[in-house]
Each structure stands twice: as structure tokens, then as C-alpha cells.
Amino acid sequence: MKIRVLIADDNSFIREGMKIILNTFGEFEVLATVNDGQEAVDYCRTHEVDVALLDVRMPNMNGVEATKILTEETGTKPLILTTFDDDEYILDAIRYGAKGYLLKNNDPERIRDAIKSVHSGNNVLQDVVLDKLKSVMDGLPAAQGRRTETGAHQEYGGAQQSGVQEAGGKGASATAGSASGRGTAGVPGASAAQAKGTSSTDCPFDRSVFTERELEVMSLIAQGLSNKEISKELFISEGTTANYITSILNKTALSHRTQIAIYYLTGKVR
């Protein structure tokens, strides 16, 4: 039986992008996407939702307030998914019953695993969130104490890691940051675009708009590769490939992969 998911975020691109990503895994049924916490509460009161992905900052009712009501009045398990890691939000969300707290810049696979873990009854905290909680409990100022959209990565002994801690006696599942999205030397598939002969000097469009991995995906689309073939070429999952394609479409205002191929080869959007 699929895990029934609700997505609440006031950014339509994030809502629909997350829906597309989760649907690629086949393990979830996205019942609805809503604009704010009040809509999330109203929906969960009348439908059987297993896990609700809640942004923190939303109009009418934020994710923390929605978490409190969902925990008290429904069987839905709230999982905070946000770009912010403010101390006050972390503490309140957990105090009100949130089963997890993640930043949005995690890989799709990590978000998938977190949803499955929460659905199984575990509590999931990203490493950066766990460290911040420890700082607060120790009576020390939380590191930097500011909002961040890149806070998922932390330095441990000189090695960057991006992980999720699974609480409740299950142990830690923090893992080294995946190869996807890095575009660094030495990573399988990281120089795919260069290997295909693409250079910034003869590129018909502004490459600075895109990440290196997005350029690699665009190059392979232009060569006629399917999502499955691209995933194999770059050593990433099909869900991650779909996520990159969604990002490319959003940045270019294009509608489908054929237009991406034309844009990559000619620089024209029509």
C-alpha cells in the first residue's frame, strides 16, 4: 500500500516539483498539494493522510501551528520540509509533535527515505538540525543562528557530509553527500558535458544560469537519451534526473524535454 502524502507550501513551483519527484518513486500517493497550513489542516481532518510535508513559513497558518493541530486532532504525521533552520522553529516544531525536520536542499532520495522512516514511526532530524538542537540544550548560542539555504552540509574532520539522523533508538543514517548535483572532479559522470565536447566559448546560451549537473543533463537530453539512460550515464537515480529536468524547465520557462534539446543546441526557446 502506498504512503499517502500531503504537500503544503506557498511556492507553487516547490509544491508541484515535489509532487513530480515523489510520484517518480512509485512508493507514494500524493493526495493533494495545498498553499498553507490551514488548508493542510482542513484536508487532513477529512482525509486519511499518512505524512504531511509542511513548509514553515506560509500565509494564514504556518507549518509549526499546523503541526500542533495535526498532532492533536488527526493521525497524520507532520514532517517539516523547509529552507529555514531557525532555532525557534526547530524547537517549536518538535515540541508540537513534528516527526522530522529537513531542509529542502536534500537529494530527492533522502527526502524519500525520511518520509518512509517517519511513516514507519521513527523521528528524523537532519544532522545540521540535530547539531543546532544540541547547542541550544547545552546553553550555547546555536552556530550562526541564522536562516540558511545551504545548511545541510557540515564539516566533520575536513570531509563534507550531508545526512539525516534517525532518532528513536534506530541509530544514525548520516551518509556522505551523494555524487549527484556536485559536478566535481573525480565523481563518476561529473564531466559528462565536457566529455561530449561542450565548451563555454561556443555555447549558444548563458551557462551561468545553470548548475554543472543541469548542463550535463541538458547535454544528454540533446543527444536523445531517455531519463533512464541519463541516470545510468551520470550514476544518479531516475528521480534525481526528473528533478534536474524540472529545475531546467522552470529556469527556461520551457514545457518539455524536446524544447530543452533545441534550447541547448541553438539557444532558442521557441
Tab-separated table of N, CA, C and O in Angstrom, residues 20-137:
chain	number	residue	atom	x	y	z
A	20	ILE	N	5.942	15.909	-8.397
A	20	ILE	CA	6.523	15.162	-9.517
A	20	ILE	C	7.616	14.223	-9.022
A	20	ILE	O	7.681	13.050	-9.413
A	21	ILE	N	8.462	14.735	-8.140
A	21	ILE	CA	9.568	13.930	-7.625
A	21	ILE	C	9.054	12.712	-6.867
A	21	ILE	O	9.495	11.584	-7.096
A	22	LEU	N	8.098	12.921	-5.963
A	22	LEU	CA	7.592	11.804	-5.159
A	22	LEU	C	6.870	10.778	-6.022
A	22	LEU	O	6.965	9.571	-5.783
A	23	ASN	N	6.178	11.246	-7.034
A	23	ASN	CA	5.450	10.313	-7.908
A	23	ASN	C	6.389	9.438	-8.733
A	23	ASN	O	5.993	8.362	-9.185
A	24	THR	N	7.629	9.891	-8.930
A	24	THR	CA	8.574	9.076	-9.700
A	24	THR	C	9.014	7.831	-8.934
A	24	THR	O	9.456	6.856	-9.545
A	25	PHE	N	8.893	7.851	-7.629
A	25	PHE	CA	9.360	6.721	-6.835
A	25	PHE	C	8.373	5.556	-6.817
A	25	PHE	O	8.748	4.420	-6.595
A	26	GLY	N	7.092	5.834	-7.005
A	26	GLY	CA	6.110	4.772	-7.026
A	26	GLY	C	5.719	4.257	-5.654
A	26	GLY	O	4.876	3.362	-5.534
A	27	GLU	N	6.317	4.813	-4.606
A	27	GLU	CA	6.010	4.366	-3.245
A	27	GLU	C	5.007	5.273	-2.548
A	27	GLU	O	4.562	4.970	-1.447
A	28	PHE	N	4.703	6.402	-3.198
A	28	PHE	CA	3.842	7.387	-2.569
A	28	PHE	C	2.627	7.706	-3.428
A	28	PHE	O	2.673	7.590	-4.657
A	29	GLU	N	1.584	8.128	-2.764
A	29	GLU	CA	0.415	8.682	-3.439
A	29	GLU	C	0.230	10.102	-2.909
A	29	GLU	O	-0.126	10.294	-1.740
A	30	VAL	N	0.515	11.092	-3.749
A	30	VAL	CA	0.341	12.479	-3.328
A	30	VAL	C	-1.137	12.818	-3.465
A	30	VAL	O	-1.643	13.000	-4.573
A	31	LEU	N	-1.825	12.885	-2.339
A	31	LEU	CA	-3.267	13.103	-2.348
A	31	LEU	C	-3.636	14.522	-2.752
A	31	LEU	O	-4.634	14.738	-3.444
A	32	ALA	N	-2.821	15.486	-2.300
A	32	ALA	CA	-3.142	16.887	-2.597
A	32	ALA	C	-1.929	17.764	-2.332
A	32	ALA	O	-1.024	17.396	-1.582
A	33	THR	N	-1.922	18.939	-2.963
A	33	THR	CA	-0.939	19.971	-2.659
A	33	THR	C	-1.727	21.220	-2.260
A	33	THR	O	-2.687	21.583	-2.940
A	34	VAL	N	-1.332	21.847	-1.165
A	34	VAL	CA	-2.077	22.999	-0.654
A	34	VAL	C	-1.135	24.169	-0.406
A	34	VAL	O	0.087	24.005	-0.348
A	35	ASN	N	-1.718	25.348	-0.233
A	35	ASN	CA	-0.967	26.592	-0.198
A	35	ASN	C	-0.534	27.030	1.199
A	35	ASN	O	0.384	27.826	1.340
A	36	ASP	N	-1.200	26.549	2.251
A	36	ASP	CA	-0.853	26.992	3.593
A	36	ASP	C	-1.240	25.958	4.647
A	36	ASP	O	-1.848	24.928	4.343
A	37	GLY	N	-0.889	26.263	5.895
A	37	GLY	CA	-1.143	25.343	6.983
A	37	GLY	C	-2.611	25.100	7.257
A	37	GLY	O	-3.012	23.985	7.599
A	38	GLN	N	-3.431	26.134	7.104
A	38	GLN	CA	-4.864	25.972	7.348
A	38	GLN	C	-5.473	24.996	6.351
A	38	GLN	O	-6.283	24.137	6.717
A	39	GLU	N	-5.092	25.114	5.089
A	39	GLU	CA	-5.593	24.190	4.075
A	39	GLU	C	-5.124	22.769	4.364
A	39	GLU	O	-5.851	21.801	4.135
A	40	ALA	N	-3.904	22.636	4.869
A	40	ALA	CA	-3.377	21.319	5.213
A	40	ALA	C	-4.189	20.693	6.342
A	40	ALA	O	-4.566	19.514	6.288
A	41	VAL	N	-4.482	21.489	7.360
A	41	VAL	CA	-5.278	21.002	8.492
A	41	VAL	C	-6.677	20.604	8.036
A	41	VAL	O	-7.191	19.534	8.398
A	42	ASP	N	-7.300	21.462	7.250
A	42	ASP	CA	-8.653	21.181	6.771
A	42	ASP	C	-8.695	19.888	5.964
A	42	ASP	O	-9.613	19.072	6.097
A	43	TYR	N	-7.695	19.688	5.133
A	43	TYR	CA	-7.674	18.488	4.288
A	43	TYR	C	-7.454	17.232	5.135
A	43	TYR	O	-8.140	16.217	4.960
A	44	CYS	N	-6.523	17.297	6.058
A	44	CYS	CA	-6.211	16.128	6.882
A	44	CYS	C	-7.337	15.772	7.840
A	44	CYS	O	-7.449	14.620	8.277
A	45	ARG	N	-8.161	16.732	8.164
A	45	ARG	CA	-9.312	16.458	9.028
A	45	ARG	C	-10.366	15.612	8.318
A	45	ARG	O	-11.136	14.900	8.953
A	46	THR	N	-10.395	15.685	6.994
A	46	THR	CA	-11.439	14.994	6.230
A	46	THR	C	-10.901	13.875	5.336
A	46	THR	O	-11.671	13.208	4.657
A	47	HIS	N	-9.575	13.685	5.322
A	47	HIS	CA	-8.979	12.630	4.507
A	47	HIS	C	-7.925	11.877	5.326
A	47	HIS	O	-7.366	12.416	6.273
A	48	GLU	N	-7.701	10.647	4.966
A	48	GLU	CA	-6.682	9.850	5.640
A	48	GLU	C	-5.323	10.103	4.990
A	48	GLU	O	-5.025	9.594	3.919
A	49	VAL	N	-4.511	10.907	5.663
A	49	VAL	CA	-3.179	11.278	5.170
A	49	VAL	C	-2.144	10.668	6.107
A	49	VAL	O	-2.229	10.845	7.319
A	50	ASP	N	-1.175	9.961	5.557
A	50	ASP	CA	-0.148	9.328	6.387
A	50	ASP	C	0.916	10.319	6.829
A	50	ASP	O	1.259	10.399	8.009
A	51	VAL	N	1.459	11.070	5.873
A	51	VAL	CA	2.530	12.032	6.176
A	51	VAL	C	2.235	13.352	5.487
A	51	VAL	O	1.906	13.385	4.300
A	52	ALA	N	2.354	14.445	6.240
A	52	ALA	CA	2.179	15.786	5.670
A	52	ALA	C	3.528	16.484	5.625
A	52	ALA	O	4.186	16.655	6.657
A	53	LEU	N	3.964	16.856	4.417
A	53	LEU	CA	5.183	17.657	4.258
A	53	LEU	C	4.793	19.120	4.405
A	53	LEU	O	4.008	19.639	3.610
A	54	LEU	N	5.340	19.790	5.411
A	54	LEU	CA	4.913	21.146	5.731
A	54	LEU	C	6.069	22.130	5.657
A	54	LEU	O	7.116	21.924	6.297
A	55	ASP	N	5.895	23.191	4.875
A	55	ASP	CA	6.845	24.298	4.916
A	55	ASP	C	6.626	25.038	6.230
A	55	ASP	O	5.568	24.926	6.856
A	56	VAL	N	7.627	25.788	6.686
A	56	VAL	CA	7.469	26.547	7.924
A	56	VAL	C	6.708	27.841	7.676
A	56	VAL	O	5.667	28.099	8.270
A	57	ARG	N	7.211	28.655	6.754
A	57	ARG	CA	6.621	29.976	6.543
A	57	ARG	C	5.565	29.916	5.455
A	57	ARG	O	5.879	29.781	4.274
A	58	MET	N	4.309	30.022	5.880
A	58	MET	CA	3.181	30.024	4.949
A	58	MET	C	2.145	31.026	5.435
A	58	MET	O	2.063	31.308	6.629
A	59	PRO	N	1.347	31.586	4.528
A	59	PRO	CA	0.304	32.535	4.938
A	59	PRO	C	-0.809	31.828	5.712
A	59	PRO	O	-0.934	30.598	5.671
A	60	ASN	N	-1.612	32.610	6.416
A	60	ASN	CA	-2.786	32.124	7.171
A	60	ASN	C	-2.402	31.261	8.362
A	60	ASN	O	-2.808	31.540	9.486
A	61	MET	N	-1.655	30.200	8.145
A	61	MET	CA	-1.185	29.354	9.240
A	61	MET	C	0.146	28.739	8.828
A	61	MET	O	0.264	28.152	7.756
A	62	ASN	N	1.171	28.902	9.678
A	62	ASN	CA	2.472	28.358	9.304
A	62	ASN	C	2.562	26.863	9.619
A	62	ASN	O	1.657	26.274	10.212
A	63	GLY	N	3.685	26.267	9.225
A	63	GLY	CA	3.831	24.827	9.378
A	63	GLY	C	3.907	24.364	10.817
A	63	GLY	O	3.485	23.248	11.133
A	64	VAL	N	4.452	25.199	11.692
A	64	VAL	CA	4.562	24.821	13.098
A	64	VAL	C	3.184	24.777	13.749
A	64	VAL	O	2.857	23.837	14.491
A	65	GLU	N	2.357	25.788	13.472
A	65	GLU	CA	0.992	25.799	14.008
A	65	GLU	C	0.185	24.624	13.465
A	65	GLU	O	-0.572	23.984	14.197
A	66	ALA	N	0.362	24.354	12.181
A	66	ALA	CA	-0.348	23.226	11.569
A	66	ALA	C	0.096	21.909	12.196
A	66	ALA	O	-0.723	20.999	12.418
A	67	THR	N	1.382	21.801	12.502
A	67	THR	CA	1.909	20.589	13.145
A	67	THR	C	1.202	20.312	14.457
A	67	THR	O	0.813	19.172	14.750
A	68	LYS	N	1.011	21.342	15.266
A	68	LYS	CA	0.358	21.191	16.572
A	68	LYS	C	-1.063	20.648	16.413
A	68	LYS	O	-1.481	19.709	17.104
A	69	ILE	N	-1.809	21.221	15.473
A	69	ILE	CA	-3.201	20.803	15.280
A	69	ILE	C	-3.271	19.399	14.697
A	69	ILE	O	-4.081	18.563	15.126
A	70	LEU	N	-2.427	19.118	13.721
A	70	LEU	CA	-2.438	17.791	13.098
A	70	LEU	C	-2.108	16.709	14.126
A	70	LEU	O	-2.702	15.628	14.116
A	71	THR	N	-1.156	16.996	15.002
A	71	THR	CA	-0.770	16.026	16.027
A	71	THR	C	-1.896	15.791	17.025
A	71	THR	O	-2.135	14.661	17.463
A	72	GLU	N	-2.603	16.852	17.374
A	72	GLU	CA	-3.666	16.759	18.373
A	72	GLU	C	-4.971	16.178	17.830
A	72	GLU	O	-5.686	15.470	18.542
A	73	GLU	N	-5.274	16.454	16.560
A	73	GLU	CA	-6.599	16.134	16.044
A	73	GLU	C	-6.646	15.055	14.963
A	73	GLU	O	-7.727	14.574	14.628
A	74	THR	N	-5.502	14.674	14.401
A	74	THR	CA	-5.517	13.695	13.307
A	74	THR	C	-4.444	12.625	13.517
A	74	THR	O	-3.628	12.718	14.435
A	75	GLY	N	-4.448	11.637	12.649
A	75	GLY	CA	-3.421	10.600	12.682
A	75	GLY	C	-2.286	10.882	11.722
A	75	GLY	O	-1.387	10.053	11.548
A	76	THR	N	-2.306	12.051	11.120
A	76	THR	CA	-1.269	12.435	10.158
A	76	THR	C	0.044	12.745	10.873
A	76	THR	O	0.055	13.401	11.917
A	77	LYS	N	1.136	12.295	10.311
A	77	LYS	CA	2.453	12.549	10.886
A	77	LYS	C	3.107	13.721	10.165
A	77	LYS	O	3.388	13.632	8.964
A	78	PRO	N	3.345	14.827	10.863
A	78	PRO	CA	3.926	16.012	10.219
A	78	PRO	C	5.433	15.877	10.032
A	78	PRO	O	6.151	15.452	10.935
A	79	LEU	N	5.913	16.256	8.853
A	79	LEU	CA	7.341	16.289	8.553
A	79	LEU	C	7.660	17.669	7.995
A	79	LEU	O	7.179	18.044	6.927
A	80	ILE	N	8.424	18.453	8.747
A	80	ILE	CA	8.772	19.804	8.331
A	80	ILE	C	9.837	19.742	7.230
A	80	ILE	O	10.872	19.099	7.384
A	81	LEU	N	9.559	20.420	6.134
A	81	LEU	CA	10.492	20.469	4.999
A	81	LEU	C	10.624	21.940	4.612
A	81	LEU	O	9.690	22.532	4.092
A	82	THR	N	11.786	22.526	4.884
A	82	THR	CA	11.890	23.973	4.767
A	82	THR	C	13.279	24.424	4.342
A	82	THR	O	14.232	23.652	4.385
A	83	THR	N	13.384	25.678	3.930
A	83	THR	CA	14.694	26.269	3.640
A	83	THR	C	15.277	26.916	4.889
A	83	THR	O	16.420	27.337	4.896
A	84	PHE	N	14.509	27.005	5.954
A	84	PHE	CA	14.951	27.692	7.164
A	84	PHE	C	15.329	26.710	8.267
A	84	PHE	O	14.745	25.650	8.393
A	85	ASP	N	16.318	27.070	9.072
A	85	ASP	CA	16.676	26.230	10.221
A	85	ASP	C	16.747	27.083	11.487
A	85	ASP	O	17.614	26.900	12.320
A	86	ASP	N	15.829	28.030	11.631
A	86	ASP	CA	15.790	28.897	12.804
A	86	ASP	C	15.577	28.077	14.076
A	86	ASP	O	14.769	27.161	14.116
A	87	ASP	N	16.280	28.437	15.120
A	87	ASP	CA	16.165	27.719	16.395
A	87	ASP	C	14.725	27.653	16.877
A	87	ASP	O	14.239	26.609	17.314
A	88	GLU	N	14.023	28.776	16.840
A	88	GLU	CA	12.675	28.828	17.386
A	88	GLU	C	11.740	27.877	16.649
A	88	GLU	O	10.880	27.238	17.244
A	89	TYR	N	11.917	27.763	15.335
A	89	TYR	CA	11.062	26.876	14.566
A	89	TYR	C	11.362	25.414	14.865
A	89	TYR	O	10.473	24.593	14.985
A	90	ILE	N	12.644	25.085	14.983
A	90	ILE	CA	13.027	23.708	15.260
A	90	ILE	C	12.433	23.257	16.586
A	90	ILE	O	11.786	22.215	16.681
A	91	LEU	N	12.661	24.048	17.628
A	91	LEU	CA	12.189	23.677	18.959
A	91	LEU	C	10.671	23.580	19.019
A	91	LEU	O	10.116	22.627	19.567
A	92	ASP	N	9.992	24.575	18.454
A	92	ASP	CA	8.530	24.569	18.487
A	92	ASP	C	7.952	23.420	17.679
A	92	ASP	O	6.995	22.760	18.101
A	93	ALA	N	8.516	23.169	16.510
A	93	ALA	CA	8.017	22.094	15.657
A	93	ALA	C	8.130	20.749	16.365
A	93	ALA	O	7.188	19.939	16.365
A	94	ILE	N	9.261	20.506	16.984
A	94	ILE	CA	9.454	19.238	17.695
A	94	ILE	C	8.587	19.179	18.942
A	94	ILE	O	7.989	18.144	19.264
A	95	ARG	N	8.475	20.304	19.629
A	95	ARG	CA	7.634	20.364	20.823
A	95	ARG	C	6.170	20.060	20.485
A	95	ARG	O	5.470	19.418	21.259
A	96	TYR	N	5.735	20.497	19.326
A	96	TYR	CA	4.338	20.311	18.929
A	96	TYR	C	4.080	18.992	18.213
A	96	TYR	O	2.969	18.728	17.788
A	97	GLY	N	5.111	18.153	18.069
A	97	GLY	CA	4.866	16.816	17.552
A	97	GLY	C	5.382	16.507	16.166
A	97	GLY	O	5.047	15.452	15.611
A	98	ALA	N	6.201	17.380	15.587
A	98	ALA	CA	6.765	17.076	14.269
A	98	ALA	C	7.613	15.811	14.353
A	98	ALA	O	8.379	15.629	15.286
A	99	LYS	N	7.465	14.943	13.383
A	99	LYS	CA	8.211	13.690	13.366
A	99	LYS	C	9.543	13.817	12.641
A	99	LYS	O	10.353	12.896	12.662
A	100	GLY	N	9.746	14.961	12.005
A	100	GLY	CA	11.007	15.166	11.316
A	100	GLY	C	11.186	16.616	10.936
A	100	GLY	O	10.217	17.393	10.898
A	101	TYR	N	12.437	17.013	10.669
A	101	TYR	CA	12.750	18.391	10.295
A	101	TYR	C	13.901	18.348	9.311
A	101	TYR	O	15.024	18.005	9.666
A	102	LEU	N	13.614	18.664	8.041
A	102	LEU	CA	14.617	18.593	6.981
A	102	LEU	C	14.689	19.902	6.212
A	102	LEU	O	13.709	20.645	6.150
A	103	LEU	N	15.841	20.150	5.612
A	103	LEU	CA	15.979	21.285	4.713
A	103	LEU	C	15.696	20.835	3.287
A	103	LEU	O	15.965	19.699	2.904
A	104	LYS	N	15.156	21.730	2.477
A	104	LYS	CA	14.706	21.387	1.129
A	104	LYS	C	15.833	21.037	0.166
A	104	LYS	O	15.582	20.451	-0.883
A	105	ASN	N	17.065	21.405	0.503
A	105	ASN	CA	18.140	21.162	-0.451
A	105	ASN	C	18.692	19.744	-0.377
A	105	ASN	O	19.734	19.444	-0.946
A	106	ASN	N	17.990	18.863	0.305
A	106	ASN	CA	18.369	17.453	0.308
A	106	ASN	C	18.082	16.811	-1.043
A	106	ASN	O	17.185	17.241	-1.778
A	107	ASP	N	18.817	15.756	-1.370
A	107	ASP	CA	18.544	14.993	-2.571
A	107	ASP	C	17.169	14.340	-2.460
A	107	ASP	O	16.720	14.001	-1.355
A	108	PRO	N	16.480	14.145	-3.579
A	108	PRO	CA	15.158	13.507	-3.548
A	108	PRO	C	15.148	12.172	-2.820
A	108	PRO	O	14.201	11.857	-2.100
A	109	GLU	N	16.206	11.385	-2.993
A	109	GLU	CA	16.267	10.080	-2.336
A	109	GLU	C	16.276	10.209	-0.824
A	109	GLU	O	15.700	9.388	-0.111
A	110	ARG	N	16.924	11.249	-0.328
A	110	ARG	CA	16.991	11.443	1.124
A	110	ARG	C	15.629	11.866	1.674
A	110	ARG	O	15.235	11.468	2.762
A	111	ILE	N	14.922	12.682	0.915
A	111	ILE	CA	13.572	13.068	1.324
A	111	ILE	C	12.660	11.849	1.284
A	111	ILE	O	11.843	11.635	2.179
A	112	ARG	N	12.801	11.041	0.232
A	112	ARG	CA	12.021	9.797	0.134
A	112	ARG	C	12.248	8.924	1.364
A	112	ARG	O	11.292	8.438	1.991
A	113	ASP	N	13.509	8.716	1.729
A	113	ASP	CA	13.830	7.857	2.860
A	113	ASP	C	13.285	8.425	4.169
A	113	ASP	O	12.856	7.673	5.051
A	114	ALA	N	13.314	9.758	4.288
A	114	ALA	CA	12.803	10.392	5.501
A	114	ALA	C	11.297	10.175	5.634
A	114	ALA	O	10.792	9.887	6.723
A	115	ILE	N	10.571	10.309	4.535
A	115	ILE	CA	9.120	10.093	4.569
A	115	ILE	C	8.809	8.656	4.974
A	115	ILE	O	7.935	8.391	5.814
A	116	LYS	N	9.542	7.717	4.391
A	116	LYS	CA	9.320	6.302	4.712
A	116	LYS	C	9.640	6.026	6.179
A	116	LYS	O	8.938	5.253	6.846
A	117	SER	N	10.693	6.647	6.687
A	117	SER	CA	11.087	6.443	8.075
A	117	SER	C	10.048	7.004	9.038
A	117	SER	O	9.678	6.375	10.027
A	118	VAL	N	9.568	8.214	8.730
A	118	VAL	CA	8.525	8.824	9.562
A	118	VAL	C	7.255	7.985	9.530
A	118	VAL	O	6.614	7.755	10.557
A	119	HIS	N	6.908	7.501	8.368
A	119	HIS	CA	5.712	6.664	8.231
A	119	HIS	C	5.841	5.389	9.061
A	119	HIS	O	4.843	4.865	9.590
A	120	SER	N	7.076	4.897	9.222
A	120	SER	CA	7.321	3.677	9.993
A	120	SER	C	7.363	3.925	11.495
A	120	SER	O	7.529	2.990	12.281
A	121	GLY	N	7.244	5.192	11.894
A	121	GLY	CA	7.204	5.503	13.316
A	121	GLY	C	8.472	6.087	13.890
A	121	GLY	O	8.571	6.276	15.105
A	122	ASN	N	9.449	6.379	13.036
A	122	ASN	CA	10.704	6.960	13.512
A	122	ASN	C	10.647	8.483	13.482
A	122	ASN	O	9.810	9.072	12.800
A	123	ASN	N	11.562	9.100	14.222
A	123	ASN	CA	11.742	10.547	14.165
A	123	ASN	C	13.006	10.841	13.377
A	123	ASN	O	14.037	10.197	13.600
A	124	VAL	N	12.939	11.795	12.462
A	124	VAL	CA	14.066	12.074	11.569
A	124	VAL	C	14.507	13.523	11.719
A	124	VAL	O	13.709	14.444	11.557
A	125	LEU	N	15.782	13.707	12.028
A	125	LEU	CA	16.356	15.050	12.124
A	125	LEU	C	17.604	15.114	11.268
A	125	LEU	O	18.486	14.259	11.377
A	126	GLN	N	17.680	16.123	10.428
A	126	GLN	CA	18.887	16.301	9.626
A	126	GLN	C	20.044	16.665	10.543
A	126	GLN	O	19.870	17.281	11.601
A	127	ASP	N	21.262	16.301	10.153
A	127	ASP	CA	22.412	16.492	11.032
A	127	ASP	C	22.590	17.934	11.485
A	127	ASP	O	22.858	18.199	12.648
A	128	VAL	N	22.403	18.883	10.563
A	128	VAL	CA	22.573	20.288	10.934
A	128	VAL	C	21.523	20.714	11.962
A	128	VAL	O	21.797	21.514	12.851
A	129	VAL	N	20.328	20.156	11.857
A	129	VAL	CA	19.263	20.460	12.810
A	129	VAL	C	19.588	19.848	14.163
A	129	VAL	O	19.419	20.476	15.216
A	130	LEU	N	20.061	18.621	14.156
A	130	LEU	CA	20.420	17.950	15.402
A	130	LEU	C	21.531	18.688	16.132
A	130	LEU	O	21.480	18.882	17.352
A	131	ASP	N	22.525	19.151	15.384
A	131	ASP	CA	23.622	19.910	15.994
A	131	ASP	C	23.117	21.207	16.615
A	131	ASP	O	23.571	21.633	17.677
A	132	LYS	N	22.188	21.852	15.935
A	132	LYS	CA	21.652	23.106	16.452
A	132	LYS	C	20.876	22.859	17.747
A	132	LYS	O	20.968	23.621	18.708
A	133	LEU	N	20.122	21.768	17.783
A	133	LEU	CA	19.391	21.418	18.993
A	133	LEU	C	20.352	21.136	20.154
A	133	LEU	O	20.113	21.536	21.286
A	134	LYS	N	21.431	20.445	19.852
A	134	LYS	CA	22.416	20.150	20.888
A	134	LYS	C	23.008	21.437	21.451
A	134	LYS	O	23.216	21.565	22.653
A	135	SER	N	23.270	22.397	20.562
A	135	SER	CA	23.831	23.677	21.006
A	135	SER	C	22.879	24.397	21.935
A	135	SER	O	23.272	24.965	22.954
A	136	VAL	N	21.594	24.358	21.588
A	136	VAL	CA	20.583	25.026	22.411
A	136	VAL	C	20.477	24.353	23.773
A	136	VAL	O	20.423	24.998	24.824
A	137	MET	N	20.469	23.026	23.774
A	137	MET	CA	20.336	22.284	25.029
A	137	MET	C	21.559	22.439	25.920
A	137	MET	O	21.480	22.356	27.136
